[in-house]
Every structure is written in structure tokens, then in C-alpha cells.
Tab-separated table of C-alpha atoms in Angstrom:
chain	number	residue	atom	x	y	z
A	18	MET	CA	-83.964	226.253	61.200
A	19	ILE	CA	-85.310	222.740	60.380
A	20	TRP	CA	-81.430	221.837	59.104
A	21	ALA	CA	-80.780	223.138	62.669
A	22	TRP	CA	-82.486	220.341	63.958
A	23	TRP	CA	-82.086	217.870	61.410
A	24	LEU	CA	-78.378	218.395	62.262
A	25	ILE	CA	-78.497	218.246	66.159
A	26	GLY	CA	-81.361	214.903	65.397
A	27	ILE	CA	-77.781	213.136	63.576
A	28	PHE	CA	-75.540	213.878	66.305
A	29	LEU	CA	-77.532	212.629	69.041
A	30	ILE	CA	-77.687	209.327	66.828
A	31	LEU	CA	-74.752	209.292	65.919
A	32	GLN	CA	-73.939	210.044	69.225
A	33	LEU	CA	-75.821	207.777	70.792
A	34	THR	CA	-74.709	204.796	68.419
A	35	LEU	CA	-70.913	205.640	69.507
A	36	LEU	CA	-71.932	205.098	72.821
A	37	GLY	CA	-73.668	201.319	72.263
A	38	VAL	CA	-70.615	200.077	70.649
A	39	LEU	CA	-68.925	201.305	73.086
A	40	LEU	CA	-70.790	199.189	75.679
A	41	ILE	CA	-71.817	196.515	73.646
A	42	GLY	CA	-67.164	196.054	73.175
A	43	LYS	CA	-67.175	196.586	77.339
A	44	TYR	CA	-69.767	193.852	77.911
A	45	ARG	CA	-68.169	191.567	75.752
A	46	SER	CA	-65.064	192.193	76.757
A	47	LEU	CA	-65.894	191.513	80.129
A	48	ARG	CA	-67.328	188.365	79.365
A	49	PHE	CA	-63.859	187.010	77.727
A	50	ILE	CA	-62.165	188.012	80.734
A	51	GLU	CA	-64.771	186.483	82.742
A	52	ARG	CA	-64.451	182.708	80.157
A	53	VAL	CA	-60.421	183.179	81.205
A	54	GLU	CA	-60.436	182.850	84.333
A	55	LYS	CA	-63.358	180.962	84.384
A	56	SER	CA	-61.316	178.683	82.290
A	57	CYS	CA	-58.196	179.202	84.306
A	58	THR	CA	-59.612	177.772	87.604
A	59	ALA	CA	-60.762	174.995	85.162
A	60	ILE	CA	-57.635	174.067	83.819
A	61	MET	CA	-54.992	174.816	86.406
A	62	PRO	CA	-55.365	171.515	88.432
A	63	VAL	CA	-54.604	169.253	85.463
A	64	MET	CA	-52.361	171.791	84.028
A	65	LYS	CA	-50.307	171.446	87.247
A	66	ASP	CA	-50.586	167.302	87.087
A	67	TYR	CA	-49.172	167.423	83.930
A	68	VAL	CA	-45.871	169.162	84.885
A	69	SER	CA	-45.283	167.169	88.058
A	70	GLY	CA	-45.615	163.560	86.227
A	71	SER	CA	-49.201	162.759	87.421
A	72	LEU	CA	-50.561	163.221	84.376
A	73	GLU	CA	-49.702	162.460	80.630
A	74	GLU	CA	-51.239	164.476	78.706
A	75	VAL	CA	-53.457	167.892	78.892
A	76	TYR	CA	-56.757	167.529	78.333
A	77	GLY	CA	-60.134	170.214	79.118
A	78	LEU	CA	-58.593	173.007	77.036
A	79	PRO	CA	-60.697	175.649	74.857
A	80	LYS	CA	-61.119	175.109	71.584
A	81	ASN	CA	-61.533	179.300	70.986
A	82	THR	CA	-58.230	179.669	69.213
A	83	ARG	CA	-57.538	183.391	71.634
A	84	LEU	CA	-59.143	181.524	74.878
A	85	ARG	CA	-57.067	179.117	74.429
A	86	ARG	CA	-54.440	180.615	73.728
A	87	GLU	CA	-54.636	183.718	77.006
A	88	VAL	CA	-55.538	180.941	79.374
A	89	LEU	CA	-52.389	179.314	78.357
A	90	GLU	CA	-50.210	182.060	79.097
A	91	LYS	CA	-51.801	182.693	82.303
A	92	VAL	CA	-51.952	179.304	84.044
A	93	LEU	CA	-48.193	178.859	82.720
A	94	SER	CA	-46.505	182.074	83.165
A	95	GLN	CA	-48.607	181.474	86.964
A	96	ILE	CA	-47.088	177.646	87.280
A	97	ARG	CA	-43.679	178.680	85.773
A	98	SER	CA	-43.126	181.519	88.628
A	99	GLU	CA	-43.926	179.084	91.654
A	100	THR	CA	-41.787	175.817	91.029
A	101	LYS	CA	-38.774	175.955	91.434
A	102	SER	CA	-38.241	172.457	89.665
A	103	ALA	CA	-35.848	172.435	86.599
A	104	VAL	CA	-38.025	169.344	85.148
A	105	GLU	CA	-41.023	171.548	85.348
A	106	GLN	CA	-39.777	173.820	84.186
A	107	GLU	CA	-38.767	172.376	81.156
A	108	LYS	CA	-42.388	170.637	81.261
A	109	VAL	CA	-44.108	174.372	80.639
A	110	ARG	CA	-41.388	175.269	78.274
A	111	GLN	CA	-42.109	172.469	76.160
A	112	LEU	CA	-46.239	172.690	75.769
A	113	ALA	CA	-45.907	176.531	75.291
A	114	VAL	CA	-43.472	175.417	72.248
A	115	GLN	CA	-45.990	173.272	71.213
A	116	GLU	CA	-49.273	175.402	72.034
A	117	LEU	CA	-47.972	178.475	71.401
A	118	GLN	CA	-45.115	179.057	69.424
A	119	PRO	CA	-46.861	178.352	66.371
A	120	LEU	CA	-49.498	181.045	67.495
A	121	TYR	CA	-46.757	183.616	68.080
A	122	GLN	CA	-45.458	182.848	64.885
A	123	LYS	CA	-48.579	184.097	62.808
A	124	MET	CA	-48.432	186.727	64.921
A	125	LEU	CA	-45.210	187.835	64.871
A	126	SER	CA	-45.732	187.885	60.939
A	127	GLY	CA	-49.446	189.344	60.425
A	128	GLY	CA	-50.681	190.509	63.778
A	129	SER	CA	-51.389	194.026	65.072
A	130	TRP	CA	-48.660	195.917	66.755
A	131	ALA	CA	-50.381	194.759	70.393
A	132	ASP	CA	-49.973	190.823	69.141
A	133	ARG	CA	-45.902	191.332	68.044
A	134	MET	CA	-45.337	192.767	71.444
A	135	ASN	CA	-47.523	190.517	73.171
A	136	ALA	CA	-46.063	187.567	71.730
A	137	MET	CA	-42.041	188.584	72.085
A	138	TYR	CA	-43.142	188.656	75.542
A	139	PHE	CA	-44.343	185.527	76.194
A	140	MET	CA	-41.607	184.140	74.023
A	141	GLU	CA	-39.143	185.417	76.339
A	142	GLU	CA	-40.795	184.423	79.772
A	143	PHE	CA	-40.736	181.114	78.115
A	144	LEU	CA	-37.324	181.045	76.353
A	145	LEU	CA	-39.106	179.616	73.068
A	146	VAL	CA	-35.551	180.026	71.393
A	147	ASP	CA	-36.049	178.193	68.234
A	148	MET	CA	-38.516	181.504	67.368
A	149	GLY	CA	-34.658	183.924	67.512
A	150	ASP	CA	-34.838	183.249	64.394
A	151	THR	CA	-37.625	184.649	62.771
A	152	LEU	CA	-36.745	187.586	65.136
A	153	ALA	CA	-33.948	188.092	64.348
A	154	GLU	CA	-35.091	188.027	60.222
A	155	ARG	CA	-37.839	190.756	60.769
A	156	VAL	CA	-35.317	193.430	62.701
A	157	ARG	CA	-32.420	192.504	59.562
A	158	ARG	CA	-35.748	193.163	57.311
A	159	GLY	CA	-35.688	196.873	58.588
A	160	MET	CA	-36.806	197.224	62.670
A	161	ARG	CA	-35.548	200.077	63.277
A	162	SER	CA	-36.678	201.990	65.749
A	163	GLY	CA	-39.262	202.210	68.685
A	164	GLU	CA	-40.612	200.129	71.813
A	165	GLU	CA	-41.048	197.133	68.928
A	166	TYR	CA	-37.944	197.050	67.793
A	167	ARG	CA	-36.404	197.250	71.726
A	168	GLN	CA	-38.899	194.506	72.690
A	169	ALA	CA	-37.115	191.916	69.871
A	170	LEU	CA	-33.805	193.373	70.824
A	171	ARG	CA	-34.580	192.315	74.565
A	172	VAL	CA	-35.572	189.048	73.072
A	173	LEU	CA	-32.789	187.907	71.254
A	174	ALA	CA	-30.409	189.148	73.682
A	175	SER	CA	-32.529	186.649	76.258
A	176	PHE	CA	-31.668	183.931	73.916
A	177	SER	CA	-27.815	185.326	73.141
A	178	HIS	CA	-28.787	185.397	69.680
A	179	LEU	CA	-26.570	187.089	67.755
A	180	GLN	CA	-28.770	189.514	65.825
A	181	ALA	CA	-28.951	191.476	69.601
A	182	VAL	CA	-25.091	192.082	69.382
A	183	GLU	CA	-25.517	192.928	65.752
A	184	SER	CA	-27.678	195.501	65.987
A	185	LEU	CA	-26.358	196.775	69.264
A	186	SER	CA	-23.320	197.213	67.646
A	187	ASP	CA	-24.879	199.099	64.709
A	188	GLU	CA	-27.883	201.273	66.906
A	189	LYS	CA	-26.533	204.835	66.816
A	190	ASN	CA	-29.284	206.981	69.137
A	191	LYS	CA	-28.444	203.630	72.392
A	192	SER	CA	-28.584	204.767	75.904
A	193	VAL	CA	-26.823	203.388	78.378
A	194	ALA	CA	-29.251	202.299	80.658
A	195	PHE	CA	-30.897	200.553	77.269
A	196	ILE	CA	-27.043	198.909	77.209
A	197	LYS	CA	-27.599	197.739	80.291
A	198	GLU	CA	-30.649	196.042	79.395
A	199	ILE	CA	-29.661	193.962	76.598
A	200	MET	CA	-25.569	192.777	78.367
A	201	ARG	CA	-27.581	191.983	81.354
A	202	ARG	CA	-29.403	189.246	79.049
A	203	LEU	CA	-26.569	188.176	77.522
A	204	ASN	CA	-24.447	185.251	78.034
A	205	ARG	CA	-20.599	185.004	78.773
A	206	GLU	CA	-19.718	184.516	74.993
A	207	LYS	CA	-22.016	187.082	73.669
A	208	LEU	CA	-20.916	189.580	75.887
A	209	THR	CA	-17.020	189.547	75.198
A	210	LEU	CA	-17.810	189.038	71.891
A	211	LEU	CA	-19.913	192.267	72.086
A	212	TYR	CA	-16.310	193.662	73.722
A	213	TYR	CA	-14.389	193.024	71.304
A	214	ARG	CA	-17.073	194.000	68.256
A	215	THR	CA	-17.838	197.485	69.264
A	216	GLY	CA	-16.313	197.789	73.017
A	217	ARG	CA	-12.927	199.446	72.506
A	218	GLN	CA	-14.384	202.235	69.725
A	219	ASP	CA	-17.477	202.659	71.034
A	220	LEU	CA	-17.350	204.740	74.452
A	221	LEU	CA	-21.059	204.822	75.765
A	222	LEU	CA	-20.712	200.991	74.906
A	223	LEU	CA	-17.599	200.676	76.879
A	224	GLN	CA	-18.696	202.398	79.766
A	225	ALA	CA	-21.857	200.164	80.088
A	226	PHE	CA	-19.799	196.885	79.831
A	227	LEU	CA	-16.966	198.518	82.654
A	228	VAL	CA	-19.950	199.286	84.525
A	229	HIS	CA	-21.969	195.474	83.916
A	230	ALA	CA	-18.595	193.924	84.253
A	231	GLY	CA	-18.335	195.153	88.129
A	232	GLU	CA	-22.202	194.430	88.848
A	233	ARG	CA	-21.605	190.606	87.341
A	234	GLY	CA	-18.897	189.746	89.561
A	235	GLU	CA	-17.615	187.433	86.783
A	236	GLU	CA	-14.001	186.943	86.811
A	237	VAL	CA	-13.151	186.368	83.450
A	238	PHE	CA	-14.336	190.048	82.279
A	239	LEU	CA	-11.381	191.786	84.866
A	240	PRO	CA	-8.815	191.821	82.735
A	241	TYR	CA	-11.073	193.553	80.489
A	242	VAL	CA	-11.811	196.047	83.153
A	243	GLU	CA	-8.282	196.437	84.171
A	244	LYS	CA	-7.053	197.201	80.650
A	245	ALA	CA	-9.962	199.953	80.707
A	246	LEU	CA	-8.064	201.819	84.014
A	247	GLN	CA	-4.956	202.947	80.997
A	248	HIS	CA	-7.256	204.269	78.685
A	249	GLU	CA	-7.311	207.768	76.985
A	250	GLU	CA	-10.723	208.982	77.866
A	251	MET	CA	-10.931	210.174	81.640
A	252	GLU	CA	-14.882	209.159	81.897
A	253	ILE	CA	-13.734	204.915	80.956
A	254	ARG	CA	-10.804	205.773	83.989
A	255	LEU	CA	-13.742	206.345	86.517
A	256	LYS	CA	-15.921	203.839	84.145
A	257	ALA	CA	-13.571	200.936	85.080
A	258	LEU	CA	-12.669	202.121	88.709
A	259	LYS	CA	-15.740	201.899	89.842
A	260	SER	CA	-16.413	198.843	88.020
A	261	LEU	CA	-13.787	197.667	90.258
A	262	GLY	CA	-15.209	198.571	93.497
A	263	PHE	CA	-17.994	196.365	92.461
A	264	TYR	CA	-15.051	193.298	91.828
A	265	GLN	CA	-13.970	194.162	95.528
A	266	GLN	CA	-10.522	192.814	94.070
A	267	VAL	CA	-7.959	193.701	91.451
A	268	GLU	CA	-5.067	191.394	89.926
A	269	GLN	CA	-2.629	194.535	89.431
A	270	PRO	CA	-2.960	197.024	92.462
A	271	GLU	CA	-0.262	199.333	90.368
A	272	LEU	CA	-2.775	200.511	88.207
A	273	ILE	CA	-4.577	201.776	90.780
A	274	GLU	CA	-1.449	203.847	92.209
A	275	PRO	CA	-1.265	206.907	89.624
A	276	PHE	CA	-4.908	207.928	90.285
A	277	PHE	CA	-3.797	209.317	93.209
A	278	HIS	CA	-1.605	212.040	92.354
A	279	SER	CA	-3.974	212.463	88.910
A	280	GLU	CA	-4.611	216.507	88.019
A	281	PHE	CA	-8.022	215.768	88.322
A	282	TRP	CA	-10.067	215.653	91.176
A	283	GLU	CA	-12.352	213.178	90.053
A	284	GLU	CA	-9.540	210.600	89.419
A	285	ARG	CA	-8.138	211.400	92.947
A	286	MET	CA	-11.885	210.832	94.320
A	287	TYR	CA	-12.570	207.959	92.830
A	288	ALA	CA	-9.165	206.100	94.198
A	289	CYS	CA	-10.110	206.900	96.982
A	290	LYS	CA	-13.480	205.188	96.702
A	291	THR	CA	-11.178	201.303	95.160
A	292	ALA	CA	-9.148	202.329	98.404
A	293	ALA	CA	-12.111	201.451	100.494
A	294	ALA	CA	-13.662	199.033	98.496
A	295	LEU	CA	-10.264	196.866	98.336
A	296	SER	CA	-9.272	196.853	101.727
A	297	GLY	CA	-5.991	198.098	100.313
A	298	ALA	CA	-3.551	199.421	103.094
A	299	GLN	CA	-1.140	199.880	101.035
A	300	TRP	CA	-2.610	203.294	100.120
A	301	LYS	CA	-3.332	204.200	103.928
A	302	GLU	CA	-0.148	207.170	102.475
A	303	SER	CA	-1.379	208.200	99.901
A	304	LEU	CA	-4.525	208.326	101.651
A	305	LEU	CA	-3.472	210.890	104.829
A	306	ARG	CA	-1.820	212.743	101.511
A	307	LEU	CA	-5.336	213.042	99.699
A	308	LEU	CA	-6.838	214.339	103.445
A	309	GLY	CA	-5.313	218.041	102.522
A	310	ASP	CA	-6.328	217.510	98.864
A	311	PRO	CA	-7.459	221.041	97.127
A	312	ALA	CA	-10.848	219.680	96.528
A	313	TRP	CA	-13.070	219.157	99.240
A	314	TRP	CA	-14.648	215.933	98.276
A	315	VAL	CA	-11.573	214.277	96.991
A	316	ARG	CA	-10.714	215.607	100.930
A	317	SER	CA	-14.061	213.183	102.566
A	318	ALA	CA	-12.938	210.181	100.235
A	319	ALA	CA	-10.157	209.943	101.607
A	320	ALA	CA	-11.123	210.044	105.457
A	321	GLU	CA	-14.176	208.096	104.980
A	322	ALA	CA	-11.250	205.535	103.002
A	323	LEU	CA	-8.985	205.517	105.997
A	324	LEU	CA	-12.205	205.030	108.841
A	325	SER	CA	-13.331	201.929	106.309
A	326	PHE	CA	-9.664	201.032	107.907
A	327	SER	CA	-9.911	198.762	111.111
A	328	ASP	CA	-7.342	201.246	112.595
A	329	GLY	CA	-9.038	204.356	110.839
A	330	PRO	CA	-10.528	206.329	113.753
A	331	ASP	CA	-6.574	205.772	115.093
A	332	LEU	CA	-5.470	207.513	111.757
A	333	LEU	CA	-7.894	210.081	111.986
A	334	GLU	CA	-7.103	211.081	115.030
A	335	GLU	CA	-3.338	211.032	114.342
A	336	ALA	CA	-3.745	213.425	111.001
A	337	ARG	CA	-6.364	215.625	113.554
A	338	LYS	CA	-3.730	216.585	115.871
A	339	ASN	CA	-0.720	216.290	113.482
A	340	HIS	CA	-1.579	217.065	109.673
A	341	GLN	CA	0.222	219.769	108.119
A	342	ASP	CA	-2.784	220.831	106.485
A	343	ARG	CA	-5.167	222.957	107.769
A	344	TYR	CA	-7.720	221.533	105.802
A	345	ALA	CA	-6.980	218.142	106.276
A	346	ARG	CA	-7.209	218.533	110.117
A	347	ASP	CA	-10.701	219.726	109.484
A	348	MET	CA	-11.831	216.849	107.309
A	349	ALA	CA	-10.331	214.173	110.377
A	350	ALA	CA	-12.226	216.167	113.039
A	351	LYS	CA	-15.691	216.822	111.046
A	352	MET	CA	-15.024	212.702	109.791
A	353	LEU	CA	-14.234	211.768	113.963
A	354	THR	CA	-17.356	213.824	114.753
A	355	THR	CA	-19.617	212.348	112.584
A	356	ARG	CA	-18.650	208.854	113.602
A	357	GLY	CA	-19.243	209.641	117.037
A	358	GLU	CA	-22.879	211.667	116.691
A	359	VAL	CA	-23.743	208.588	114.616
A	360	SER	CA	-22.620	205.785	117.413
A	361	VAL	CA	-23.888	208.041	119.870
A	362	HIS	CA	-27.612	208.004	118.021
A	363	ASP	CA	-27.308	204.297	117.027
A	364	GLY	CA	-26.770	203.505	121.198
């Protein structure tokens, strides 16, 4: 039995040792956080004066490398979020280039996963575009998956670096949500390049591009959206219609008309929604006809589209009384009743 007591004693000592190590680590972590907060409080007035131009140089920064980095990250991030001055924003960026960029270079090449993620986060925040080539080289050398890879592409896209376009074009397991994350960060030139390189062959990428183009609202992309209305894949055509809804304009309205006669109810429904978004009075007759569509979703979309026009209630009232299709009369009555209930409720 003596050996059992020995094992219990050793186990207890190990537990106490581990607890002691954890407590010491926690204590040191709290002490370091206190030092960061104290240093930030002390340096903030100096940093604000420097950024505003009242001081020629910054003084009073901590000597300890880690403490200096964390203080600068916190202080510069706060100042950057508070100021709207382009001049002050650039001074913050330049100070980050001077003080933080060399540290981030080392962290990317030899730091832990957490260090590299932290470095990339602040590279994007402070727009350290000179580090784009370094990060791109890391991606080319074999970074192909995981959150670190995705964060690297986000940063490169923020810099509108060519590697972001190349990597996204080659990425096999990408999602629409991630593609749109990258697209939101790309400038117009690189987004156009992405479209021409892979957008017409990669259907997932093209779907994301079409929706993003509408959300972005830049007219330079409108011709690409209208071209997609004639794509052989229905999902692409639907995304193009959705995009036009965001744009609320169309240069070739004749491209919309065939959708009112499509064999697919989804396209007829989206045609109605697009007509409402574009305020297309020329499509009123088509909408009145689709009030009697076999698909309930199409009839509902047609009624809502008609109601969006200034004379919509009159058109629906006429349809309620005289439309040749019973389902059309029912849908018109339902829409008018709902509108009446909303009006009463609002009043």
C-alpha cells in the first residue's frame, strides 16, 4: 500500500505545481495588462499632439519591445477610429510603418500562429501596404487553407494586391460569403480583373460578383450584370436580376421582358420584383397577366409590384373586379385587403 500513497503524493505535488504555474502566469498576465493600460494613459496625450501636428516627435514610449508594440497598437487604433482627418490618418499610418512594420515582418516569418494572426489584423487596420509582397510570398509558399490563409487573403484584398485575385481564382473550396468578403475589399481595377480572369467560368464566383456589383452600385459593372441576364445557367440569371434590384436601373430594359414569359416560375417571380425595383411602368400589362400565374409566389410578387406604382391600388381594384382569372382576382383582393389592414393599423 505504500506505493499507492507515494503515487497519491506525487500526483498531489504535480497538481499543486501546475496550479502554482497557472497562478503565476495569470498574475504576470494581469500585471502586464496593467502596465499596458498605464502606458496607454500616459502616452495618449503625447500621441494625439503628435498626430495633430503640435509635436515634432513622439516621446515616452516603453523600451520593452512587446509592451511598446501593444501600447502603440492600442493607442494608434483608438486615434485612428476617432479622427476623420485624412492628414492625421496618414500620420497614424506612417508611425505604424516606422514602429510596427519591422516587428510584424519578424512575427510573420518566425512568430506563433497567434502572433501572425495579430500581425495581419493590424497590417490591415493600419494599411501597411508595403508588407503586401511579404504576405503574398508566404501565401505562394504553401499557405492554402485554414483561418490564417483566409485572413491573409483578406489583408491582401484590402491592399488590392494581385495575389488576392490569383489565390481566389485558384481556391477550390470557397464559399459565396468568403468571396464577397474579398470582393468588398478589392478596388475597382482588381475586381474587374477578377471578373475577366475567372468570373465567366467559375459560376460560384460569378454569382457572388453579380450580387456584390449591385450592392456596390458602381455603374461601371452594370454592363456585366446585364450581360449575365442571357447566361445559360438560370441561377446566374436570377442573381443578375437581383443585382438590378440593387442598382434600381437598367440600360437595356428589353432584356427584362423575356423573364415575364419564362418557363421557370422563379424567373417570372424575379421579373416581377425587378419591375417593382426599377419602377418599370412599361411592364404593368405583364404584371397584370402574371396575377393569374399558376405559381402562388409569382402571383404574390406581381401584386406587390403593381402596388408599388402610384396607380397600383386602382390597377388591383380593377383586377379584383374584372380579371378573367379567378386566382388573379383573389390575389388582387388579398393584396388590397392586406394594404387596408396595414393602413388601419398604421393609423
